[in-house]
Amino acid sequence: MTTPTVKDTALAPAALALGDDALVLSHRLGEWAGNAPVLEEEVALANIALDLLGQARMLLSMVGDEDELAFLREERAFRNLQLVEQPNGDFAHTIARQLYFSVYQHLLHTQLADGDGPFAALAAKAVKETAYHRDHAEQWTLRLGDGTEVSHDRMQQAANALWRYTGEMFQPVEGLDIDWTALQTAWLEQIEDVLRRATLSVPEGPRTGAWSAGAGRQGLHTEPFGRMLAEMQHLHRSHPGASW
Amino acid sequence: MATAAAHETARSQPSGAPESADDSTAEFQRAFDAAVAADERIEPRDWMPDGYRATLIRQIAQHAHSEIIGMQPEANWITRAPSLRRKAILMAKVQDEAGHGLYLYSAAETLGTSRDELLDKLHSGRQKYSSIFNYPTLTWADVGAIGWLVDGAAITNQVPLCRCSYGPYARAMVRICKEESFHQRQGYELLLALSKGTPEQHEMAQDAVNRWWWPSLMMFGPPDDESQHSAQSMAWKIKRHSNDELRQRFVDICVPQAESLGLTLPDPDLKWNEERGHYDFGPIDWSEFWEVLKGNGPCNEQRLSRRRRAHEEGAWVREAAAAYAAKHTTGGPGRQSDVDGTTGAHHAANANGENVNGETGAKRA
Amino acid sequence: MTTTDWPLWEVFVRSRRGLSHTHAGSLHAPDAELALRNARDLYTRRGEGVSIWVVPSSAITASSPDEKDPFFEPTADKPYRHPTFYEIPEGVQHL
């Protein structure tokens, strides 16, 4: 499929926001390679990471050169959610992050696919991918939540710890024709349903940090993100102008 | 097929027949030998000599371990890949290696061992993996050198294994070889881009080839006259070509490829021998090989401890899933299967009886 | 060890519509749902399938090698089941 361009249009920030989400989460999942709890999960996590990287490449290419955007922007120019940049933690943290994000992404792309903007074609493909990601996260949330006492505690802890990063997802992204209130309601419903079936309690507490307010979408990130970018961009930046 | 019937029957082990009975063992052995001689495949439930079984378990396990330990040196660069295209390729490649490990553990399991048992042996150092993965990946070009040389050597080794006498191993190898072909090409393409790139990139590529060339030649194992398992494995048709034969084949393939790359193979003795119709190459430093094998390579400790750590840190996850399955599945696994022969297994219900596959893409497509 | 030793499953993949499911290999999974998903991830990474079955290995009953003779040999002497058994005059079509 040929990628429509949104370069220098009002939609560029939206393409960046969605593209950065996918890029950063893909990178985090890539860090699992060789470290997964079981071999079958190596394959599963890599599949999800590859789907996301594919989405990121299409979205960034709509705005400009994918590699320039990925490797040469400074931290403050990234528009991804703080949620996706959070370190992997243990497997429960990764699954909680996957659950929160994939439910959001699936709902978002479902709405985008129904529209007729430049994101519709991409979203139609992403809907199928994210449905699988969501299912993967749900299956594991159920197993960790309703598995052993240890796994239950770890999963609950992870769900709680990442809860504060979930409010940001429903802050309107400029240029996207989305019913954000409906998105948030649906998200909460689905998350509560999965957590309940996993014998977990819905976390309490604020869903945004007091200082960060909008945060990632405005280019305000968390400390671990700078390190992540340093690692990701180092080689590319060390050889200005080189082709790979 | 008709001609095979007689010894296929004899090869099988009648249930309840005492294995120690000399005459029947001899008969099984004859049938087994005849099957191997006729280039037939041995299948899991067939009678086979203990040594054959043990050799296969050792070899397949070592092969599987190599795939999963082999993920590490390349995964080392996933987070630093210099373009998004290269990042996607590398992730897919490392993923394939996990997949290949899975195929191979499955093949080993048909011989009556379990994956847990094999992993245990890997983690405790009782089973080996390919020594090549005890070398470090110091620069991005190493990812290319691994693809071109290490995977190239592996493919040279593995293609004949697709005709190995043991059916499950041969079938796993067919699948693996098919998938591996992209691995070598991406490595070559990566090196080519570097070789034709900036002077720094070219130097990076040459340095990687310098470091990986000799260890790649060692991947074929010790010279034929020092190889302890070779002769028997050849007789059993587990192995089809000798170590030296395969090594020579690999060298012959690589020399012109290196020329096209614009890179030099680090061997002053490398030259075409008209008489032999092969390239001559310099002596291999086998003392290095034995040292690395003994555990004194640059990364032996690092690779193994990382593998152990991943396994240990994952234990609570595996336990959780097993506990969940025990709670939510009655009457053993597979209670929910719904196979009718025409439509396929079209849904799997979750514990609440809901169709969880409705939108997952895992349902029948 | 035993609690983490997930059971073995056999995987059958239909490569495209119109073909039957063929044995692709096996894998470990704690239960049927994850077995199906693992099978999708492992055996259809390159678009090899449109449908998957997973069956617990323990649920498969196989003919045993020592029954091979009584099971399969009796069919070897019935060539009249095969169309090539019959001689048809040259030129006769649609048969």
GROMACS .gro file of N, CA and C in nm, chain A residues 1-145:
model
  435
    1MET      N    1   0.086  -0.119   0.000
    1MET     CA    2   0.000   0.000   0.000
    1MET      C    3   0.090   0.125   0.000
    2THR      N    4   0.056   0.219  -0.080
    2THR     CA    5   0.135   0.342  -0.080
    2THR      C    6   0.092   0.428   0.040
    3THR      N    7   0.191   0.485   0.102
    3THR     CA    8   0.163   0.560   0.223
    3THR      C    9   0.123   0.703   0.187
    4PRO      N   10   0.005   0.744   0.233
    4PRO     CA   11  -0.033   0.884   0.209
    4PRO      C   12   0.055   0.975   0.295
    5THR      N   13   0.083   1.092   0.248
    5THR     CA   14   0.167   1.181   0.328
    5THR      C   15   0.081   1.282   0.402
    6VAL      N   16   0.125   1.315   0.522
    6VAL     CA   17   0.057   1.420   0.598
    6VAL      C   18   0.159   1.525   0.637
    7LYS      N   19   0.273   1.520   0.567
    7LYS     CA   20   0.383   1.612   0.598
    7LYS      C   21   0.333   1.757   0.594
    8ASP      N   22   0.373   1.834   0.692
    8ASP     CA   23   0.338   1.975   0.700
    8ASP      C   24   0.187   2.001   0.699
    9THR      N   25   0.108   1.901   0.736
    9THR     CA   26  -0.036   1.927   0.746
    9THR      C   27  -0.075   1.923   0.894
   10ALA      N   28  -0.202   1.952   0.917
   10ALA     CA   29  -0.251   1.953   1.055
   10ALA      C   30  -0.251   1.813   1.115
   11LEU      N   31  -0.236   1.711   1.029
   11LEU     CA   32  -0.239   1.574   1.078
   11LEU      C   33  -0.102   1.520   1.118
   12ALA      N   34   0.003   1.597   1.086
   12ALA     CA   35   0.137   1.548   1.117
   12ALA      C   36   0.157   1.516   1.266
   13PRO      N   37   0.112   1.603   1.356
   13PRO     CA   38   0.130   1.570   1.498
   13PRO      C   39   0.062   1.440   1.538
   14ALA      N   40  -0.053   1.413   1.479
   14ALA     CA   41  -0.124   1.290   1.512
   14ALA      C   42  -0.046   1.168   1.463
   15ALA      N   43   0.007   1.177   1.342
   15ALA     CA   44   0.086   1.065   1.288
   15ALA      C   45   0.208   1.041   1.376
   16LEU      N   46   0.268   1.149   1.423
   16LEU     CA   47   0.383   1.135   1.511
   16LEU      C   48   0.344   1.071   1.644
   17ALA      N   49   0.233   1.118   1.699
   17ALA     CA   50   0.189   1.065   1.828
   17ALA      C   51   0.167   0.914   1.819
   18LEU      N   52   0.090   0.873   1.718
   18LEU     CA   53   0.059   0.730   1.705
   18LEU      C   54   0.184   0.651   1.665
   19GLY      N   55   0.264   0.711   1.578
   19GLY     CA   56   0.386   0.643   1.533
   19GLY      C   57   0.485   0.626   1.647
   20ASP      N   58   0.499   0.729   1.730
   20ASP     CA   59   0.593   0.720   1.842
   20ASP      C   60   0.545   0.617   1.945
   21ASP      N   61   0.415   0.612   1.969
   21ASP     CA   62   0.363   0.508   2.059
   21ASP      C   63   0.410   0.370   2.013
   22ALA      N   64   0.387   0.344   1.885
   22ALA     CA   65   0.418   0.212   1.831
   22ALA      C   66   0.568   0.186   1.832
   23LEU      N   67   0.644   0.288   1.795
   23LEU     CA   68   0.789   0.273   1.789
   23LEU      C   69   0.849   0.242   1.927
   24VAL      N   70   0.807   0.320   2.023
   24VAL     CA   71   0.866   0.307   2.157
   24VAL      C   72   0.825   0.175   2.223
   25LEU      N   73   0.698   0.138   2.207
   25LEU     CA   74   0.656   0.012   2.269
   25LEU      C   75   0.725  -0.106   2.200
   26SER      N   76   0.739  -0.097   2.069
   26SER     CA   77   0.809  -0.203   1.996
   26SER      C   78   0.951  -0.219   2.047
   27HIS      N   79   1.015  -0.105   2.071
   27HIS     CA   80   1.152  -0.109   2.123
   27HIS      C   81   1.157  -0.177   2.260
   28ARG      N   82   1.065  -0.140   2.346
   28ARG     CA   83   1.062  -0.201   2.479
   28ARG      C   84   1.041  -0.353   2.469
   29LEU      N   85   0.948  -0.393   2.382
   29LEU     CA   86   0.922  -0.537   2.369
   29LEU      C   87   1.044  -0.609   2.312
   30GLY      N   88   1.117  -0.538   2.225
   30GLY     CA   89   1.238  -0.597   2.168
   30GLY      C   90   1.343  -0.626   2.275
   31GLU      N   91   1.336  -0.554   2.385
   31GLU     CA   92   1.431  -0.579   2.494
   31GLU      C   93   1.409  -0.716   2.561
   32TRP      N   94   1.292  -0.776   2.534
   32TRP     CA   95   1.266  -0.907   2.593
   32TRP      C   96   1.343  -1.018   2.521
   33ALA      N   97   1.389  -0.992   2.401
   33ALA     CA   98   1.450  -1.099   2.321
   33ALA      C   99   1.558  -1.171   2.400
   34GLY      N  100   1.540  -1.299   2.417
   34GLY     CA  101   1.636  -1.380   2.492
   34GLY      C  102   1.608  -1.385   2.641
   35ASN      N  103   1.508  -1.311   2.686
   35ASN     CA  104   1.481  -1.303   2.830
   35ASN      C  105   1.342  -1.349   2.871
   36ALA      N  106   1.263  -1.396   2.775
   36ALA     CA  107   1.123  -1.429   2.805
   36ALA      C  108   1.114  -1.549   2.898
   37PRO      N  109   1.002  -1.558   2.972
   37PRO     CA  110   0.988  -1.665   3.071
   37PRO      C  111   0.980  -1.805   3.011
   38VAL      N  112   0.939  -1.813   2.884
   38VAL     CA  113   0.931  -1.944   2.820
   38VAL      C  114   0.949  -1.919   2.670
   39LEU      N  115   1.003  -2.018   2.601
   39LEU     CA  116   1.037  -1.997   2.459
   39LEU      C  117   0.918  -1.955   2.374
   40GLU      N  118   0.803  -2.015   2.401
   40GLU     CA  119   0.685  -1.980   2.322
   40GLU      C  120   0.657  -1.831   2.333
   41GLU      N  121   0.688  -1.774   2.447
   41GLU     CA  122   0.660  -1.632   2.468
   41GLU      C  123   0.763  -1.543   2.398
   42GLU      N  124   0.881  -1.594   2.373
   42GLU     CA  125   0.979  -1.521   2.291
   42GLU      C  126   0.916  -1.491   2.155
   43VAL      N  127   0.855  -1.595   2.101
   43VAL     CA  128   0.797  -1.582   1.968
   43VAL      C  129   0.678  -1.487   1.970
   44ALA      N  130   0.595  -1.500   2.073
   44ALA     CA  131   0.474  -1.417   2.082
   44ALA      C  132   0.510  -1.268   2.099
   45LEU      N  133   0.602  -1.239   2.190
   45LEU     CA  134   0.638  -1.099   2.214
   45LEU      C  135   0.704  -1.037   2.091
   46ALA      N  136   0.784  -1.116   2.022
   46ALA     CA  137   0.849  -1.064   1.901
   46ALA      C  138   0.745  -1.035   1.793
   47ASN      N  139   0.643  -1.120   1.784
   47ASN     CA  140   0.537  -1.094   1.685
   47ASN      C  141   0.470  -0.961   1.711
   48ILE      N  142   0.441  -0.934   1.837
   48ILE     CA  143   0.374  -0.809   1.872
   48ILE      C  144   0.467  -0.692   1.842
   49ALA      N  145   0.594  -0.706   1.880
   49ALA     CA  146   0.691  -0.600   1.856
   49ALA      C  147   0.703  -0.571   1.706
   50LEU      N  148   0.701  -0.675   1.626
   50LEU     CA  149   0.714  -0.655   1.481
   50LEU      C  150   0.590  -0.588   1.422
   51ASP      N  151   0.473  -0.625   1.470
   51ASP     CA  152   0.351  -0.557   1.425
   51ASP      C  153   0.361  -0.407   1.454
   52LEU      N  154   0.403  -0.376   1.577
   52LEU     CA  155   0.410  -0.236   1.619
   52LEU      C  156   0.515  -0.160   1.539
   53LEU      N  157   0.626  -0.224   1.514
   53LEU     CA  158   0.730  -0.157   1.437
   53LEU      C  159   0.681  -0.128   1.295
   54GLY      N  160   0.606  -0.222   1.240
   54GLY     CA  161   0.548  -0.200   1.107
   54GLY      C  162   0.455  -0.079   1.108
   55GLN      N  163   0.372  -0.070   1.212
   55GLN     CA  164   0.282   0.046   1.223
   55GLN      C  165   0.363   0.175   1.235
   56ALA      N  166   0.465   0.170   1.318
   56ALA     CA  167   0.547   0.290   1.341
   56ALA      C  168   0.609   0.337   1.210
   57ARG      N  169   0.661   0.243   1.134
   57ARG     CA  170   0.730   0.281   1.010
   57ARG      C  171   0.633   0.347   0.912
   58MET      N  172   0.511   0.293   0.905
   58MET     CA  173   0.414   0.355   0.814
   58MET      C  174   0.376   0.494   0.861
   59LEU      N  175   0.353   0.508   0.989
   59LEU     CA  176   0.308   0.637   1.041
   59LEU      C  177   0.418   0.743   1.031
   60LEU      N  178   0.540   0.705   1.066
   60LEU     CA  179   0.648   0.804   1.058
   60LEU      C  180   0.676   0.841   0.913
   61SER      N  181   0.663   0.744   0.823
   61SER     CA  182   0.687   0.773   0.682
   61SER      C  183   0.584   0.870   0.626
   62MET      N  184   0.469   0.878   0.691
   62MET     CA  185   0.369   0.976   0.646
   62MET      C  186   0.416   1.118   0.676
   63VAL      N  187   0.505   1.129   0.774
   63VAL     CA  188   0.549   1.262   0.817
   63VAL      C  189   0.682   1.302   0.754
   64GLY      N  190   0.767   1.204   0.726
   64GLY     CA  191   0.898   1.234   0.671
   64GLY      C  192   0.981   1.109   0.659
   65ASP      N  193   1.111   1.122   0.675
   65ASP     CA  194   1.200   1.006   0.668
   65ASP      C  195   1.194   0.931   0.801
   66GLU      N  196   1.158   0.804   0.795
   66GLU     CA  197   1.135   0.729   0.919
   66GLU      C  198   1.258   0.726   1.008
   67ASP      N  199   1.375   0.710   0.946
   67ASP     CA  200   1.496   0.699   1.028
   67ASP      C  201   1.538   0.833   1.088
   68GLU      N  202   1.524   0.939   1.011
   68GLU     CA  203   1.553   1.071   1.069
   68GLU      C  204   1.465   1.096   1.190
   69LEU      N  205   1.337   1.062   1.174
   69LEU     CA  206   1.244   1.087   1.284
   69LEU      C  207   1.274   0.999   1.404
   70ALA      N  208   1.309   0.875   1.379
   70ALA     CA  209   1.332   0.783   1.491
   70ALA      C  210   1.465   0.810   1.560
   71PHE      N  211   1.567   0.842   1.481
   71PHE     CA  212   1.701   0.842   1.537
   71PHE      C  213   1.760   0.981   1.562
   72LEU      N  214   1.700   1.083   1.504
   72LEU     CA  215   1.762   1.215   1.517
   72LEU      C  216   1.681   1.317   1.597
   73ARG      N  217   1.563   1.276   1.641
   73ARG     CA  218   1.489   1.371   1.724
   73ARG      C  219   1.537   1.364   1.869
   74GLU      N  220   1.528   1.475   1.937
   74GLU     CA  221   1.561   1.480   2.079
   74GLU      C  222   1.442   1.429   2.159
   75GLU      N  223   1.471   1.395   2.281
   75GLU     CA  224   1.368   1.339   2.369
   75GLU      C  225   1.240   1.424   2.373
   76ARG      N  226   1.258   1.556   2.382
   76ARG     CA  227   1.141   1.643   2.398
   76ARG      C  228   1.056   1.651   2.272
   77ALA      N  229   1.108   1.600   2.162
   77ALA     CA  230   1.031   1.605   2.037
   77ALA      C  231   0.947   1.479   2.016
   78PHE      N  232   0.965   1.381   2.102
   78PHE     CA  233   0.883   1.259   2.090
   78PHE      C  234   0.746   1.282   2.149
   79ARG      N  235   0.645   1.224   2.085
   79ARG     CA  236   0.507   1.251   2.123
   79ARG      C  237   0.434   1.128   2.179
   80ASN      N  238   0.511   1.026   2.212
   80ASN     CA  239   0.447   0.903   2.263
   80ASN      C  240   0.398   0.921   2.406
   81LEU      N  241   0.304   0.835   2.442
   81LEU     CA  242   0.252   0.831   2.578
   81LEU      C  243   0.363   0.787   2.672
   82GLN      N  244   0.355   0.836   2.795
   82GLN     CA  245   0.453   0.791   2.894
   82GLN      C  246   0.436   0.641   2.925
   83LEU      N  247   0.314   0.593   2.909
   83LEU     CA  248   0.289   0.452   2.940
   83LEU      C  249   0.384   0.360   2.861
   84VAL      N  250   0.397   0.386   2.730
   84VAL     CA  251   0.471   0.290   2.647
   84VAL      C  252   0.622   0.296   2.669
   85GLU      N  253   0.669   0.404   2.728
   85GLU     CA  254   0.814   0.414   2.749
   85GLU      C  255   0.856   0.352   2.883
   86GLN      N  256   0.759   0.313   2.965
   86GLN     CA  257   0.794   0.256   3.096
   86GLN      C  258   0.875   0.128   3.078
   87PRO      N  259   0.977   0.112   3.159
   87PRO     CA  260   1.063  -0.007   3.147
   87PRO      C  261   0.982  -0.137   3.162
   88ASN      N  262   1.036  -0.244   3.104
   88ASN     CA  263   0.963  -0.371   3.103
   88ASN      C  264   0.928  -0.422   3.242
   89GLY      N  265   1.014  -0.401   3.339
   89GLY     CA  266   0.989  -0.457   3.472
   89GLY      C  267   0.984  -0.609   3.463
   90ASP      N  268   0.906  -0.671   3.551
   90ASP     CA  269   0.890  -0.816   3.538
   90ASP      C  270   0.782  -0.843   3.434
   91PHE      N  271   0.755  -0.972   3.409
   91PHE     CA  272   0.660  -1.007   3.304
   91PHE      C  273   0.522  -0.948   3.333
   92ALA      N  274   0.487  -0.937   3.461
   92ALA     CA  275   0.356  -0.881   3.496
   92ALA      C  276   0.346  -0.734   3.455
   93HIS      N  277   0.455  -0.658   3.474
   93HIS     CA  278   0.453  -0.518   3.434
   93HIS      C  279   0.439  -0.505   3.283
   94THR      N  280   0.510  -0.591   3.211
   94THR     CA  281   0.498  -0.588   3.066
   94THR      C  282   0.356  -0.621   3.022
   95ILE      N  283   0.296  -0.719   3.088
   95ILE     CA  284   0.159  -0.758   3.051
   95ILE      C  285   0.060  -0.648   3.087
   96ALA      N  286   0.077  -0.583   3.201
   96ALA     CA  287  -0.013  -0.474   3.239
   96ALA      C  288  -0.002  -0.360   3.138
   97ARG      N  289   0.120  -0.328   3.101
   97ARG     CA  290   0.141  -0.222   3.001
   97ARG      C  291   0.076  -0.262   2.869
   98GLN      N  292   0.092  -0.388   2.831
   98GLN     CA  293   0.030  -0.437   2.707
   98GLN      C  294  -0.122  -0.429   2.715
   99LEU      N  295  -0.175  -0.468   2.829
   99LEU     CA  296  -0.321  -0.468   2.844
   99LEU      C  297  -0.375  -0.326   2.830
  100TYR      N  298  -0.320  -0.234   2.907
  100TYR     CA  299  -0.369  -0.097   2.904
  100TYR      C  300  -0.356  -0.038   2.764
  101PHE      N  301  -0.241  -0.061   2.702
  101PHE     CA  302  -0.219   0.004   2.573
  101PHE      C  303  -0.295  -0.065   2.459
  102SER      N  304  -0.297  -0.196   2.458
  102SER     CA  305  -0.358  -0.263   2.343
  102SER      C  306  -0.509  -0.244   2.340
  103VAL      N  307  -0.571  -0.237   2.458
  103VAL     CA  308  -0.715  -0.211   2.460
  103VAL      C  309  -0.742  -0.071   2.404
  104TYR      N  310  -0.660   0.023   2.447
  104TYR     CA  311  -0.671   0.161   2.396
  104TYR      C  312  -0.647   0.166   2.246
  105GLN      N  313  -0.538   0.103   2.202
  105GLN     CA  314  -0.501   0.110   2.061
  105GLN      C  315  -0.607   0.044   1.973
  106HIS      N  316  -0.662  -0.066   2.024
  106HIS     CA  317  -0.763  -0.134   1.945
  106HIS      C  318  -0.888  -0.049   1.929
  107LEU      N  319  -0.931   0.014   2.037
  107LEU     CA  320  -1.049   0.102   2.029
  107LEU      C  321  -1.021   0.221   1.937
  108LEU      N  322  -0.903   0.276   1.950
  108LEU     CA  323  -0.867   0.393   1.870
  108LEU      C  324  -0.864   0.360   1.721
  109HIS      N  325  -0.798   0.251   1.687
  109HIS     CA  326  -0.787   0.215   1.546
  109HIS      C  327  -0.922   0.171   1.488
  110THR      N  328  -1.006   0.114   1.574
  110THR     CA  329  -1.139   0.077   1.526
  110THR      C  330  -1.213   0.203   1.481
  111GLN      N  331  -1.203   0.309   1.562
  111GLN     CA  332  -1.269   0.435   1.522
  111GLN      C  333  -1.203   0.495   1.398
  112LEU      N  334  -1.071   0.491   1.394
  112LEU     CA  335  -1.001   0.548   1.278
  112LEU      C  336  -1.033   0.472   1.149
  113ALA      N  337  -1.044   0.342   1.162
  113ALA     CA  338  -1.071   0.260   1.044
  113ALA      C  339  -1.209   0.290   0.987
  114ASP      N  340  -1.301   0.329   1.075
  114ASP     CA  341  -1.436   0.363   1.030
  114ASP      C  342  -1.441   0.499   0.962
  115GLY      N  343  -1.342   0.582   0.984
  115GLY     CA  344  -1.341   0.714   0.923
  115GLY      C  345  -1.287   0.707   0.780
  116ASP      N  346  -1.266   0.823   0.720
  116ASP     CA  347  -1.215   0.820   0.582
  116ASP      C  348  -1.089   0.906   0.566
  117GLY      N  349  -1.024   0.936   0.677
  117GLY     CA  350  -0.901   1.015   0.672
  117GLY      C  351  -0.784   0.934   0.620
  118PRO      N  352  -0.666   0.994   0.618
  118PRO     CA  353  -0.547   0.926   0.568
  118PRO      C  354  -0.503   0.810   0.657
  119PHE      N  355  -0.559   0.801   0.778
  119PHE     CA  356  -0.520   0.692   0.867
  119PHE      C  357  -0.608   0.568   0.850
  120ALA      N  358  -0.715   0.579   0.771
  120ALA     CA  359  -0.815   0.473   0.768
  120ALA      C  360  -0.757   0.339   0.721
  121ALA      N  361  -0.678   0.341   0.614
  121ALA     CA  362  -0.625   0.216   0.559
  121ALA      C  363  -0.530   0.150   0.658
  122LEU      N  364  -0.443   0.233   0.713
  122LEU     CA  365  -0.347   0.183   0.811
  122LEU      C  366  -0.420   0.127   0.933
  123ALA      N  367  -0.523   0.199   0.976
  123ALA     CA  368  -0.596   0.158   1.095
  123ALA      C  369  -0.668   0.025   1.071
  124ALA      N  370  -0.716   0.005   0.949
  124ALA     CA  371  -0.788  -0.119   0.919
  124ALA      C  372  -0.696  -0.239   0.940
  125LYS      N  373  -0.571  -0.225   0.904
  125LYS     CA  374  -0.474  -0.332   0.925
  125LYS      C  375  -0.438  -0.342   1.073
  126ALA      N  376  -0.420  -0.227   1.135
  126ALA     CA  377  -0.379  -0.225   1.275
  126ALA      C  378  -0.487  -0.284   1.367
  127VAL      N  379  -0.613  -0.270   1.328
  127VAL     CA  380  -0.721  -0.322   1.411
  127VAL      C  381  -0.704  -0.473   1.430
  128LYS      N  382  -0.669  -0.541   1.321
  128LYS     CA  383  -0.652  -0.687   1.331
  128LYS      C  384  -0.532  -0.721   1.417
  129GLU      N  385  -0.427  -0.645   1.399
  129GLU     CA  386  -0.307  -0.673   1.478
  129GLU      C  387  -0.331  -0.647   1.627
  130THR      N  388  -0.391  -0.531   1.655
  130THR     CA  389  -0.409  -0.495   1.796
  130THR      C  390  -0.512  -0.584   1.864
  131ALA      N  391  -0.605  -0.639   1.787
  131ALA     CA  392  -0.699  -0.733   1.847
  131ALA      C  393  -0.622  -0.853   1.901
  132TYR      N  394  -0.522  -0.893   1.827
  132TYR     CA  395  -0.442  -1.006   1.874
  132TYR      C  396  -0.357  -0.967   1.995
  133HIS      N  397  -0.303  -0.847   1.992
  133HIS     CA  398  -0.223  -0.801   2.106
  133HIS      C  399  -0.307  -0.794   2.233
  134ARG      N  400  -0.428  -0.745   2.214
  134ARG     CA  401  -0.519  -0.731   2.327
  134ARG      C  402  -0.552  -0.868   2.385
  135ASP      N  403  -0.577  -0.962   2.293
  135ASP     CA  404  -0.608  -1.097   2.336
  135ASP      C  405  -0.491  -1.159   2.412
  136HIS      N  406  -0.372  -1.138   2.361
  136HIS     CA  407  -0.252  -1.190   2.427
  136HIS      C  408  -0.241  -1.134   2.570
  137ALA      N  409  -0.260  -1.004   2.581
  137ALA     CA  410  -0.250  -0.940   2.712
  137ALA      C  411  -0.360  -0.990   2.805
  138GLU      N  412  -0.479  -1.007   2.750
  138GLU     CA  413  -0.590  -1.054   2.832
  138GLU      C  414  -0.565  -1.196   2.883
  139GLN      N  415  -0.521  -1.283   2.791
  139GLN     CA  416  -0.494  -1.422   2.831
  139GLN      C  417  -0.394  -1.427   2.945
  140TRP      N  418  -0.291  -1.346   2.934
  140TRP     CA  419  -0.188  -1.350   3.038
  140TRP      C  420  -0.232  -1.281   3.166
  141THR      N  421  -0.312  -1.176   3.153
  141THR     CA  422  -0.364  -1.113   3.274
  141THR      C  423  -0.447  -1.213   3.353
  142LEU      N  424  -0.528  -1.291   3.282
  142LEU     CA  425  -0.610  -1.392   3.350
  142LEU      C  426  -0.523  -1.495   3.420
  143ARG      N  427  -0.420  -1.540   3.350
  143ARG     CA  428  -0.336  -1.646   3.406
  143ARG      C  429  -0.250  -1.598   3.524
  144LEU      N  430  -0.201  -1.477   3.512
  144LEU     CA  431  -0.119  -1.426   3.623
  144LEU      C  432  -0.209  -1.387   3.740
  145GLY      N  433  -0.320  -1.321   3.709
  145GLY     CA  434  -0.411  -1.277   3.815
  145GLY      C  435  -0.471  -1.395   3.889
   0.00000   0.00000   0.00000
